[in-house]
GROMACS .gro file of C-alpha atoms in nm:
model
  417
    1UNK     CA    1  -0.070  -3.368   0.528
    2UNK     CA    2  -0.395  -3.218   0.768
    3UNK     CA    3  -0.478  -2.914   0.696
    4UNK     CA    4  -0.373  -2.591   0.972
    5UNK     CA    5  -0.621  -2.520   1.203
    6UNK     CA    6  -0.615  -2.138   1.132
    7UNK     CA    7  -0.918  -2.073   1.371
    8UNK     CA    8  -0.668  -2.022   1.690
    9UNK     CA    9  -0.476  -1.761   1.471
   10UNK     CA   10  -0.450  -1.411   1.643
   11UNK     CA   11  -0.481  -1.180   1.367
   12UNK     CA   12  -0.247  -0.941   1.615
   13UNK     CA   13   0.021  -1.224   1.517
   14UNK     CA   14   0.002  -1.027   1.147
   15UNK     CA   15   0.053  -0.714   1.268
   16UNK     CA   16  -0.306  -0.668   1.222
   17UNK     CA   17  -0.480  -0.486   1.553
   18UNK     CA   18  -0.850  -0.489   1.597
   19UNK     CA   19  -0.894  -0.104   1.622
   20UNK     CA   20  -0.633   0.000   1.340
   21UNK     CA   21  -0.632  -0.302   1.111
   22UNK     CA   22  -0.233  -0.271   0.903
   23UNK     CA   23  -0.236   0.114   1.008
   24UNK     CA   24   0.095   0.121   1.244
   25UNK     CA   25  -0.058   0.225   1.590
   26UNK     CA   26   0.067   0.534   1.689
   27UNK     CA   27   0.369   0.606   1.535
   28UNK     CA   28   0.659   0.778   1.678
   29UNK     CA   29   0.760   1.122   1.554
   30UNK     CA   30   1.140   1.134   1.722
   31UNK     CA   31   1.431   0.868   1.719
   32UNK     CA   32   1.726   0.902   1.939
   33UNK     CA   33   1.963   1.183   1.952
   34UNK     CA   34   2.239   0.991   1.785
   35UNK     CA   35   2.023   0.984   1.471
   36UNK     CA   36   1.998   1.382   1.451
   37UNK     CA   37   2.150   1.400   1.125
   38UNK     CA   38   1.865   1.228   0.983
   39UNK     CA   39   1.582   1.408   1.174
   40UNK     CA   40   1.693   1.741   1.047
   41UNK     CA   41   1.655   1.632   0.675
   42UNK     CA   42   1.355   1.492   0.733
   43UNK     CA   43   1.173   1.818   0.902
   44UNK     CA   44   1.311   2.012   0.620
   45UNK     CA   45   1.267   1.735   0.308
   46UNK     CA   46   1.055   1.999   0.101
   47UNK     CA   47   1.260   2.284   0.154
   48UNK     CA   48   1.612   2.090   0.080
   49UNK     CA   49   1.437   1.896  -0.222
   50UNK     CA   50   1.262   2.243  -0.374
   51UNK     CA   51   1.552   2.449  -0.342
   52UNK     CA   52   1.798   2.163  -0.484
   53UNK     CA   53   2.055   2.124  -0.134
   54UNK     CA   54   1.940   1.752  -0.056
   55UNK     CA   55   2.228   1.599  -0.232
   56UNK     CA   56   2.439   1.788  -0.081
   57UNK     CA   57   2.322   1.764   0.264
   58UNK     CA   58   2.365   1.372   0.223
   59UNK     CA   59   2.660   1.385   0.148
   60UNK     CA   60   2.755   1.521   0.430
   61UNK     CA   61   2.565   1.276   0.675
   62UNK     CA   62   2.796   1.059   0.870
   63UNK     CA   63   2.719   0.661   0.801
   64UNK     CA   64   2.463   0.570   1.102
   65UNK     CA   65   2.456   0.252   1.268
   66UNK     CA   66   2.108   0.150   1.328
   67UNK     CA   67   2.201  -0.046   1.658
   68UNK     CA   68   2.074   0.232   1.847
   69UNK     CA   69   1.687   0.147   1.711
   70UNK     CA   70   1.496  -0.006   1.985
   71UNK     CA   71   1.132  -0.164   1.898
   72UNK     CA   72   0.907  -0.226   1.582
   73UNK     CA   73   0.772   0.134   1.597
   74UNK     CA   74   1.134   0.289   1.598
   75UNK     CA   75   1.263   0.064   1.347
   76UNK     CA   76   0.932   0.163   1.124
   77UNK     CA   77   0.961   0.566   1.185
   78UNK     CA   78   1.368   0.544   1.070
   79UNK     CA   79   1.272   0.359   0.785
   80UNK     CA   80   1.010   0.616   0.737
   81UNK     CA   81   1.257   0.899   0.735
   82UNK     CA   82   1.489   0.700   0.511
   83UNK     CA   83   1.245   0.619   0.226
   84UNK     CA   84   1.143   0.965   0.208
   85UNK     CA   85   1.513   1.098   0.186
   86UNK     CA   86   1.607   0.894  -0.066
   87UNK     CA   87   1.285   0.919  -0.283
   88UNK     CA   88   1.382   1.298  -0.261
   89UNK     CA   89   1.782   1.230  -0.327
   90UNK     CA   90   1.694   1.045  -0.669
   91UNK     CA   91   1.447   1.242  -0.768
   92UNK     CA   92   1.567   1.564  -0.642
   93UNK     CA   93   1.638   1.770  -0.985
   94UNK     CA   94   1.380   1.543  -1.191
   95UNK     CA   95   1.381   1.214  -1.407
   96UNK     CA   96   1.614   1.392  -1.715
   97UNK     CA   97   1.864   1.405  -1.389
   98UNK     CA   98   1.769   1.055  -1.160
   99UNK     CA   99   2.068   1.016  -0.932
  100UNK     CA  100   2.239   0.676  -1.020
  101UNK     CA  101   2.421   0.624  -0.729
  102UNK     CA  102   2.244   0.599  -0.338
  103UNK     CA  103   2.526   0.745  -0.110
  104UNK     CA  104   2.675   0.463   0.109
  105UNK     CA  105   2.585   0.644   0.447
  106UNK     CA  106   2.232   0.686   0.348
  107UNK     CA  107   2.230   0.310   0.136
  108UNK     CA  108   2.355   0.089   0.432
  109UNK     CA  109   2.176   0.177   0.680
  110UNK     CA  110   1.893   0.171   0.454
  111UNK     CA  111   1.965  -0.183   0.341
  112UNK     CA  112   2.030  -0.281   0.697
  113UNK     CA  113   1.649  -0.126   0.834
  114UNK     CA  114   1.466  -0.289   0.474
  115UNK     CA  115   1.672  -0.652   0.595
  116UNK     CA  116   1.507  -0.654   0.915
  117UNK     CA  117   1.198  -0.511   0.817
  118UNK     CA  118   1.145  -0.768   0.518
  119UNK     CA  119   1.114  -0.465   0.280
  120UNK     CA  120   1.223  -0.333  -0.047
  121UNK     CA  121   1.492  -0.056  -0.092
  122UNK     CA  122   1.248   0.152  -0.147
  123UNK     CA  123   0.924   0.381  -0.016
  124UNK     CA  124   0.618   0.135  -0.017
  125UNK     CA  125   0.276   0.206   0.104
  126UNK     CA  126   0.331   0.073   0.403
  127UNK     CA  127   0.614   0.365   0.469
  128UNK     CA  128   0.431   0.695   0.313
  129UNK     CA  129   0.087   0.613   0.394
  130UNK     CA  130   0.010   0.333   0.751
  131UNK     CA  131   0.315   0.489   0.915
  132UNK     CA  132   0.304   0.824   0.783
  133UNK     CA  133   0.058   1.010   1.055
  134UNK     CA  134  -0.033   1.194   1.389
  135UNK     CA  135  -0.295   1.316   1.538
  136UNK     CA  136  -0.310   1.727   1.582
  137UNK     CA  137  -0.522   1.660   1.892
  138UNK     CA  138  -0.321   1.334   2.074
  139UNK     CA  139  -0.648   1.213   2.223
  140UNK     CA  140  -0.897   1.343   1.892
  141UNK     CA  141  -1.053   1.083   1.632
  142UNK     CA  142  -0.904   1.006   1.358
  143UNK     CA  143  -1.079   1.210   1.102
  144UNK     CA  144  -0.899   1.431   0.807
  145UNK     CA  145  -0.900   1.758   1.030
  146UNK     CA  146  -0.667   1.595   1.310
  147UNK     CA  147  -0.415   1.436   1.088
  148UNK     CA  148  -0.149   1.504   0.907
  149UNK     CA  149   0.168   1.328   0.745
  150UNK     CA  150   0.447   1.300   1.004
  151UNK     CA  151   0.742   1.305   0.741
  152UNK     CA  152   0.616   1.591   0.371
  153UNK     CA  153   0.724   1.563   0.013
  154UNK     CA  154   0.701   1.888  -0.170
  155UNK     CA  155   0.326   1.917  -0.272
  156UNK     CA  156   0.232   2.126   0.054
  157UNK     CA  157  -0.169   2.042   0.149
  158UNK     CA  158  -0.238   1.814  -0.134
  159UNK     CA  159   0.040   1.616  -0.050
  160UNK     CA  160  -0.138   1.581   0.325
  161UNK     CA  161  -0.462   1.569   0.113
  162UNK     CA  162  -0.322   1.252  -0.073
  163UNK     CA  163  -0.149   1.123   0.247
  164UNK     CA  164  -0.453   1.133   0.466
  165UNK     CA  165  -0.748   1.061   0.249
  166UNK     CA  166  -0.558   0.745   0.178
  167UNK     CA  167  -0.496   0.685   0.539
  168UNK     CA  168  -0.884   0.730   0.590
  169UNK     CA  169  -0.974   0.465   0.333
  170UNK     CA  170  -0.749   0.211   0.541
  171UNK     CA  171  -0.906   0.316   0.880
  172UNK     CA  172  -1.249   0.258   0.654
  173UNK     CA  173  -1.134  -0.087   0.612
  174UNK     CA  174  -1.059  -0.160   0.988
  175UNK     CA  175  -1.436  -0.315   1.054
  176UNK     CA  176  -1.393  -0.493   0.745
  177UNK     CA  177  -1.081  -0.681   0.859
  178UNK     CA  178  -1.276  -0.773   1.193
  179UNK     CA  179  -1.531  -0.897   0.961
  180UNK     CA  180  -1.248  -1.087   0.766
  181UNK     CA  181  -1.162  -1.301   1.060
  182UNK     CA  182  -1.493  -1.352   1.202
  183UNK     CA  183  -1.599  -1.489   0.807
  184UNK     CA  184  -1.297  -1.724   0.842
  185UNK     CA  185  -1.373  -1.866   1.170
  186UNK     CA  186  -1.750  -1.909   1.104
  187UNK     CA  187  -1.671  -2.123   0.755
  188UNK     CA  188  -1.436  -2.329   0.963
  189UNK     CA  189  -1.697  -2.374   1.229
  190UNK     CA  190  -1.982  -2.382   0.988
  191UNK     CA  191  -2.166  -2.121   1.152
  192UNK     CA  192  -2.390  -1.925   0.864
  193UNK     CA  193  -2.509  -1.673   1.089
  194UNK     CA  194  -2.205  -1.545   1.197
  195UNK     CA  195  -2.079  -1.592   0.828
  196UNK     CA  196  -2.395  -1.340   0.721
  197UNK     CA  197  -2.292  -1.094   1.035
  198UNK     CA  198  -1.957  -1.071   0.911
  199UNK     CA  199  -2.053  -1.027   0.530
  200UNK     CA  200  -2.267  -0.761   0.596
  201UNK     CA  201  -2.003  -0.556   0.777
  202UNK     CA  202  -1.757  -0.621   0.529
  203UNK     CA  203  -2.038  -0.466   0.268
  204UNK     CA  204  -2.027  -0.200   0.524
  205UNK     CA  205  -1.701  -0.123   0.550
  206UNK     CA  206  -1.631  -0.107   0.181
  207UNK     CA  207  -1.910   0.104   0.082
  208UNK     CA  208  -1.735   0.339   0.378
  209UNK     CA  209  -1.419   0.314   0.179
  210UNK     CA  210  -1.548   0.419  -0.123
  211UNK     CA  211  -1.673   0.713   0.070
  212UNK     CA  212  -1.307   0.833   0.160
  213UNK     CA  213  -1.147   0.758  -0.172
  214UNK     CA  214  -1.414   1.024  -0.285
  215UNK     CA  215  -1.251   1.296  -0.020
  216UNK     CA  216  -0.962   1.273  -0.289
  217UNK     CA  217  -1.128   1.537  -0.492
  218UNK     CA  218  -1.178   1.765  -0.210
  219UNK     CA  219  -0.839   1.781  -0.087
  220UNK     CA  220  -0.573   1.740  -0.358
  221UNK     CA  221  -0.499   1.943  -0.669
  222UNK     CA  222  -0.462   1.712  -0.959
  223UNK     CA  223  -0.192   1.899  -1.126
  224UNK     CA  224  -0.004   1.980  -0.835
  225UNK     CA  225  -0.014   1.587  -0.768
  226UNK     CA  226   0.058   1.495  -1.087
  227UNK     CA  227   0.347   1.698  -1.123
  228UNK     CA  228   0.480   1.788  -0.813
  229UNK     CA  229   0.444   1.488  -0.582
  230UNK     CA  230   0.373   1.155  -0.824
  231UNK     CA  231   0.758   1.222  -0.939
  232UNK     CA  232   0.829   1.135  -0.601
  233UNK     CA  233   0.695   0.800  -0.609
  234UNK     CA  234   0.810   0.698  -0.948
  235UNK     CA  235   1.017   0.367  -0.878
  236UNK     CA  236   1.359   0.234  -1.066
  237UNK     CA  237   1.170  -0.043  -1.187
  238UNK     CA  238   1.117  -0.018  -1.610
  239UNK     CA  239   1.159   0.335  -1.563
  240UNK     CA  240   1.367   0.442  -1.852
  241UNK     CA  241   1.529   0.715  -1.630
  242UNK     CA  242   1.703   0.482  -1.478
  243UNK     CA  243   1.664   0.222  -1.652
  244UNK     CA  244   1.974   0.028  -1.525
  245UNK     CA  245   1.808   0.043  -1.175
  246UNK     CA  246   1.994   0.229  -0.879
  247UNK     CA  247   2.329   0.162  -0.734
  248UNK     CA  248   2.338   0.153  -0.337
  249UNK     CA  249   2.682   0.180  -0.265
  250UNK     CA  250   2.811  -0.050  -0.034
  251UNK     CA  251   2.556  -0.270  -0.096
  252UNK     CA  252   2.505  -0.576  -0.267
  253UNK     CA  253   2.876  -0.537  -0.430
  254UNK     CA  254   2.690  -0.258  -0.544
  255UNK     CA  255   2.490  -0.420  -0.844
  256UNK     CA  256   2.212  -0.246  -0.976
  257UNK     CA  257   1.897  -0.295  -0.822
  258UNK     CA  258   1.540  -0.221  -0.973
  259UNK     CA  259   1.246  -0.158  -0.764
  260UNK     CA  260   0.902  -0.135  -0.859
  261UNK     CA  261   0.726   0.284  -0.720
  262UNK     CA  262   0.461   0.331  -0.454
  263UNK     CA  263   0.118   0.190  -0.559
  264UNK     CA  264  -0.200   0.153  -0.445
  265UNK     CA  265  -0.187  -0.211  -0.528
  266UNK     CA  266   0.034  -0.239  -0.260
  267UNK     CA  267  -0.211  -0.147   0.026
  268UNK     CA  268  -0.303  -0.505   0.178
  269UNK     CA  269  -0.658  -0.428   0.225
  270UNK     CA  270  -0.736  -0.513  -0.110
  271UNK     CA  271  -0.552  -0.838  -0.140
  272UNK     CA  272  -0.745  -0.935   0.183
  273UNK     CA  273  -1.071  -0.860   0.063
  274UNK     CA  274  -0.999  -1.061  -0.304
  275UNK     CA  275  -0.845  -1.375  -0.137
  276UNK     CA  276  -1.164  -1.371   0.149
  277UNK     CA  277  -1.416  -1.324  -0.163
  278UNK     CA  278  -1.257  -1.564  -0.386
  279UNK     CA  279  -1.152  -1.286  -0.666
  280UNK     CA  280  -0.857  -1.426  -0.915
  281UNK     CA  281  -0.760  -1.209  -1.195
  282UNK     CA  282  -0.630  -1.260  -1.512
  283UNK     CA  283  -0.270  -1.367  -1.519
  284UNK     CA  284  -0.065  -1.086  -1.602
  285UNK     CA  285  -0.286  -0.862  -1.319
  286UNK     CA  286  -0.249  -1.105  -1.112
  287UNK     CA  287   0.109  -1.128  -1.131
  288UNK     CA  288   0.155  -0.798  -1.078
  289UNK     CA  289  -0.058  -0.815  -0.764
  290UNK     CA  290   0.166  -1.133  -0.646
  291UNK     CA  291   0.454  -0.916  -0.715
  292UNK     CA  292   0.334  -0.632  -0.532
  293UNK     CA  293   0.304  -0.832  -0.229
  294UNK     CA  294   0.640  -0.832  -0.146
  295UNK     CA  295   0.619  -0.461  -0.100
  296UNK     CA  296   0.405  -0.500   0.216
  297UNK     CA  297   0.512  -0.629   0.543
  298UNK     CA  298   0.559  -1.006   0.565
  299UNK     CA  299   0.337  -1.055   0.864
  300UNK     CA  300   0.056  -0.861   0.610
  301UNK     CA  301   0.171  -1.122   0.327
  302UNK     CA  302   0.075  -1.423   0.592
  303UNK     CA  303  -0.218  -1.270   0.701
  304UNK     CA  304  -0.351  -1.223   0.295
  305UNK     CA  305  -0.270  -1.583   0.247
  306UNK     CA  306  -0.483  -1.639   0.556
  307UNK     CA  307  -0.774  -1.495   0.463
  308UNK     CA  308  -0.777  -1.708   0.155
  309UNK     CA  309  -0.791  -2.019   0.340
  310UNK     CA  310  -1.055  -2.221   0.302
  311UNK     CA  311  -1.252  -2.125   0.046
  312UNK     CA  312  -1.595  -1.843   0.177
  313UNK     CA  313  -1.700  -1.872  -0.194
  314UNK     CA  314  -1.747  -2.199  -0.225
  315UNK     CA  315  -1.866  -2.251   0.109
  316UNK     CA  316  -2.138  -2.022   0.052
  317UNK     CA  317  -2.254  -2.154  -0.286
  318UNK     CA  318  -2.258  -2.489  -0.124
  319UNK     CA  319  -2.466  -2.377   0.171
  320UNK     CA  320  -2.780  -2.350  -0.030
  321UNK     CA  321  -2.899  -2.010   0.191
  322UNK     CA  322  -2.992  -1.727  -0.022
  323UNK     CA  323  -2.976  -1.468   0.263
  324UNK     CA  324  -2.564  -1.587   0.221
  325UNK     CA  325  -2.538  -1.591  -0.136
  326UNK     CA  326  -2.696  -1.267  -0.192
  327UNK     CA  327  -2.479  -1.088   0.132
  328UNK     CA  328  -2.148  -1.250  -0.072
  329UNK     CA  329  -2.257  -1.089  -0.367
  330UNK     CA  330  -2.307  -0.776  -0.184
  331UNK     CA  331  -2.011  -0.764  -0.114
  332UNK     CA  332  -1.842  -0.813  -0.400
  333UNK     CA  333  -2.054  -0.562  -0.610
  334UNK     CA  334  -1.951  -0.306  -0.351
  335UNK     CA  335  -1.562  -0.397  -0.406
  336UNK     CA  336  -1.651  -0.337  -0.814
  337UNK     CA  337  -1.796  -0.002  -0.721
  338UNK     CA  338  -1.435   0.091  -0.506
  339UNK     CA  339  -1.237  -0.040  -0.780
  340UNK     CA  340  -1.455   0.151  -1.071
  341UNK     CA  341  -1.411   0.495  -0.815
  342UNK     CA  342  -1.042   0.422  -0.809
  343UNK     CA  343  -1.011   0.416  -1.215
  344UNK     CA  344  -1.228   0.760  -1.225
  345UNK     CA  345  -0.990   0.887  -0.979
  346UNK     CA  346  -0.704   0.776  -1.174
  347UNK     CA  347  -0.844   0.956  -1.471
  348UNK     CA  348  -0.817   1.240  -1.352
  349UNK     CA  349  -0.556   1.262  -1.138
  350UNK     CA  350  -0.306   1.073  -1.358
  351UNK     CA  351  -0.482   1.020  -1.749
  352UNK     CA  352  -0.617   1.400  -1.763
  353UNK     CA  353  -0.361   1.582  -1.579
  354UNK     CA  354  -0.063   1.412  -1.798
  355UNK     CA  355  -0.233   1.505  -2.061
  356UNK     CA  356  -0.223   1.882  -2.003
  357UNK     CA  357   0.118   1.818  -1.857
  358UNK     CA  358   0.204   1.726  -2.187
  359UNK     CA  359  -0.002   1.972  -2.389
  360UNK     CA  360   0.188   2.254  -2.182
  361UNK     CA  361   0.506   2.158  -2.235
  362UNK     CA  362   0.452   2.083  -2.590
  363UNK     CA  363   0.525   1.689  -2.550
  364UNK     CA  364   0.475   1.455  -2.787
  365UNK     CA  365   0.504   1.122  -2.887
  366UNK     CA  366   0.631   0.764  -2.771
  367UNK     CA  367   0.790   0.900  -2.461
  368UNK     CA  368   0.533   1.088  -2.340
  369UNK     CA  369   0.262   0.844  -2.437
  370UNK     CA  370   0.430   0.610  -2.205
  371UNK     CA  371   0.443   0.851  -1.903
  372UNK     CA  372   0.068   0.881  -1.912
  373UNK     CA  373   0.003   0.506  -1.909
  374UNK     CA  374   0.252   0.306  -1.681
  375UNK     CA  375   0.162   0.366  -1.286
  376UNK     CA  376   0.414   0.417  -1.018
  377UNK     CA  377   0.424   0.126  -0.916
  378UNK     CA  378   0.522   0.034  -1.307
  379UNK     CA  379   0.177  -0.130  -1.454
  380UNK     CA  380   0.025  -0.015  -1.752
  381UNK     CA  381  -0.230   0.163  -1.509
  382UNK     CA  382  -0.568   0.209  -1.650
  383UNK     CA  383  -0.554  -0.124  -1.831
  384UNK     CA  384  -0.479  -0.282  -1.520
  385UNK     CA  385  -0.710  -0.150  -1.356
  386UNK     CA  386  -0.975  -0.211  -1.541
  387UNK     CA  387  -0.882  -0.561  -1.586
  388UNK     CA  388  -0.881  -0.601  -1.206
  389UNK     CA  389  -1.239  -0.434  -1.181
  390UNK     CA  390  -1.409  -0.655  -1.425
  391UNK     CA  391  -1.238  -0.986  -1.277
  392UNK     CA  392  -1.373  -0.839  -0.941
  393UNK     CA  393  -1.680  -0.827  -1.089
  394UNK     CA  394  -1.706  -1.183  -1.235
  395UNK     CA  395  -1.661  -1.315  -0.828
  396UNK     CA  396  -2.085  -1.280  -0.832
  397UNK     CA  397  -2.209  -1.629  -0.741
  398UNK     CA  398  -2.494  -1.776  -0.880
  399UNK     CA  399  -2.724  -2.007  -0.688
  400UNK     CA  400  -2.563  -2.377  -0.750
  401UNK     CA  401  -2.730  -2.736  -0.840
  402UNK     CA  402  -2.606  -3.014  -0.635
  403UNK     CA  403  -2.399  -3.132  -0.887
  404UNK     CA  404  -2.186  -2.901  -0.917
  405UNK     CA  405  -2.105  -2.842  -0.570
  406UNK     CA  406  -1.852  -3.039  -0.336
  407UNK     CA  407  -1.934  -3.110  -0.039
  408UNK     CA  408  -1.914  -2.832   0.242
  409UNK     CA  409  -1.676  -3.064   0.509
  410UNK     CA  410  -1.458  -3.141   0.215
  411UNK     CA  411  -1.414  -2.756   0.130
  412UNK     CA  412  -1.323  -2.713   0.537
  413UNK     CA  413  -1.057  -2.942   0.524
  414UNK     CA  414  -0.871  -2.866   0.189
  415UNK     CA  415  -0.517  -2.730   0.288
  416UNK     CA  416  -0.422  -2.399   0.131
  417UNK     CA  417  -0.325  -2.408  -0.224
   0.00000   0.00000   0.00000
């Protein structure tokens, strides 16, 4: 079978623009009339979840038909609105009392948007964070002073602190997702210097991510994340609370269904950058990773697999230039240094603040032990983590002999594995 000629691929085919990378361009703030009932939760989520009226208030929605959605950007904002709600429903009165049962006129229509959507039953990264924004000033930059979440969880300005700082590490990664396509289409056209253009702005454009993850500490309290808005994100997924998983009525001939919690390994940036560099981690991480794939957009999924195909690393150990080698490694150091800032922000926003979570409420034990360790998203997080970084880290090339390096036209034609 010949290999696919992915140099005519349009990124924009993905879903992937050239000035806001996976960040959904402009998204819309309103829906329709007919889907009132829903906008008037959502503008008051915080309110209804702190003073405990959600439930009741969805109960007393009316089953919506989403017919009336019209366009991508529509479809994404209502399933926006949707993931938050029932985030808040389940979690509503805490994990001692998780909801078991989705109400059928907020679990159909759910079902219904996730079906065409090609995602989960459940908020993913792609719902609270790339379509989760607007600008204060419609025509100002986007910088963390003219943004803020469109749809809140309780958590008040660190939640927007969490919200935005993670937005502004995905608009960090915008050049480097240029630079993604520009490395694949110089491999497949053998052009080095365009291949050592593009790695240095992906170098670029990580070390700039690293410098938003680090706005984290400026803008959100770690307590008041760690107890106020990570509940929110906790998934049904080997969660003990609901261990069982979560019944959408209506749905499914309403079977239990498990879902894994929001994550950051579910921003497609990363994926991107460890497929283009060649990074494969050990098999239970990368598992996990594989898994978490499915919580992003399928036209993100396509473009991940994309970037892996053919292979930059072996292309540049083969190409004998130095310059290239030492640009690729670059690059990969600087994705070690993101991932290392990620598990010191994890420490303390997760590790440290559980830990006097705990200590104040005079927990102790197996239960407790396992709150502090497994991650939203359901991964035993700091093990993970650190597993990922040092796998990351073992990417660095080394300058090749001849021997042991196939040939560079061979590596251009090999079909994706």
């Amino acid at each position: 079978m010949d290999s696919p000629d992915y140099s005519y691929i349009d990124p924009a085919n993905f879903y992937v623009t050239e000035d806001y990378g996976f960040i959904l361009k402009e998204p819309l703030t309103n829906l329709p009339v007919y889907y009132e009932p829903w906008m008037n939760i959502a503008e008051n989520l915080p309110a209804l979840i702190e003073s405990k009226q959600l439930r009741d208030k969805v109960r007393k929605v009316p089953e919506l038909d989403i017919k009336h959605l019209s366009g991508y950007r529509e479809l994404r904002f209502a399933r926006l609105i949707l993931s938050h709600i029932v985030m808040g429903y389940v979690w509503q009165d805490g994990e001692q009392e998780a909801a078991k049962i989705l109400p059928r006129s907020l679990a159909v229509p759910y079902h219904q948007l996730s079906q065409v959507l090609g995602l989960p039953m459940i908020i993913v990264h792609a719902d609270l964070v790339l379509a989760n924004w607007k600008r204060k000033e419609p025509l100002g930059p986007m910088t963390y002073e003219n943004l803020s979440p469109i749809i809140y969880f309780p958590g008040g300005e660190s939640f927007r602190g969490f919200v935005i700082v993670t937005l502004l590490v995905e608009v960090a990664a915008i050049p480097g997702l240029r630079a993604v396509a520009q490395a694949v289409s110089a491999v497949l056209h053998e052009d080095k210097q365009t291949l050592l253009r593009a790695l240095g702005e992906l170098e670029q454009s990580i070390n700039k991510m690293s410098d938003s993850l680090q706005l984290m500490n400026n803008y959100v309290d770690p307590d008041v994340f760690y107890n106020t808005i990570r509940p929110f994100l906790a998934g049904w997924k080997d969660n003990p609370s609901l261990s069982e998983g979560l019944i959408y009525e209506g749905v499914m001939d309403e079977k239990p269904l498990s879902f894994s919690g929001g994550s950051a390994a579910q921003s497609s940036i990363f994926h991107v950058f460890d497929e283009l560099l060649g990074v494969r981690h050990q098999h239970k991480s990368a598992d996990f990773l594989l898994c978490m794939r499915q919580y992003m957009p399928p036209q993100h999924q396509r473009f991940i697999e994309w970037a892996g195909s053919p292979s930059i690393s072996k292309y540049v150990l083969c190409s004998g230039c130095v310059d290239l080698i030492s640009t690729f490694n670059n690059c990969v150091s600087a994705l070690t240094q993101l991932r290392s800032l990620h598990i010191r922000i994890v420490s303390k926003y997760i590790s440290a603040a559980g830990a006097r979570a705990r200590t104040e409420k005079g927990q102790i034990g197996e239960r407790g032990q396992i709150q502090e360790e497994r991650g939203t998203g359901g991964s035993q997080i700091m093990s993970f983590l650190k597993s990922v970084r040092d796998t990351c880290k073992e990417g660095l090339l080394e300058q090749s002999t001849e021997d042991s390096c196939i040939a560079v036209g061979r590596i251009i034609t090999l079909s994706p594995e």
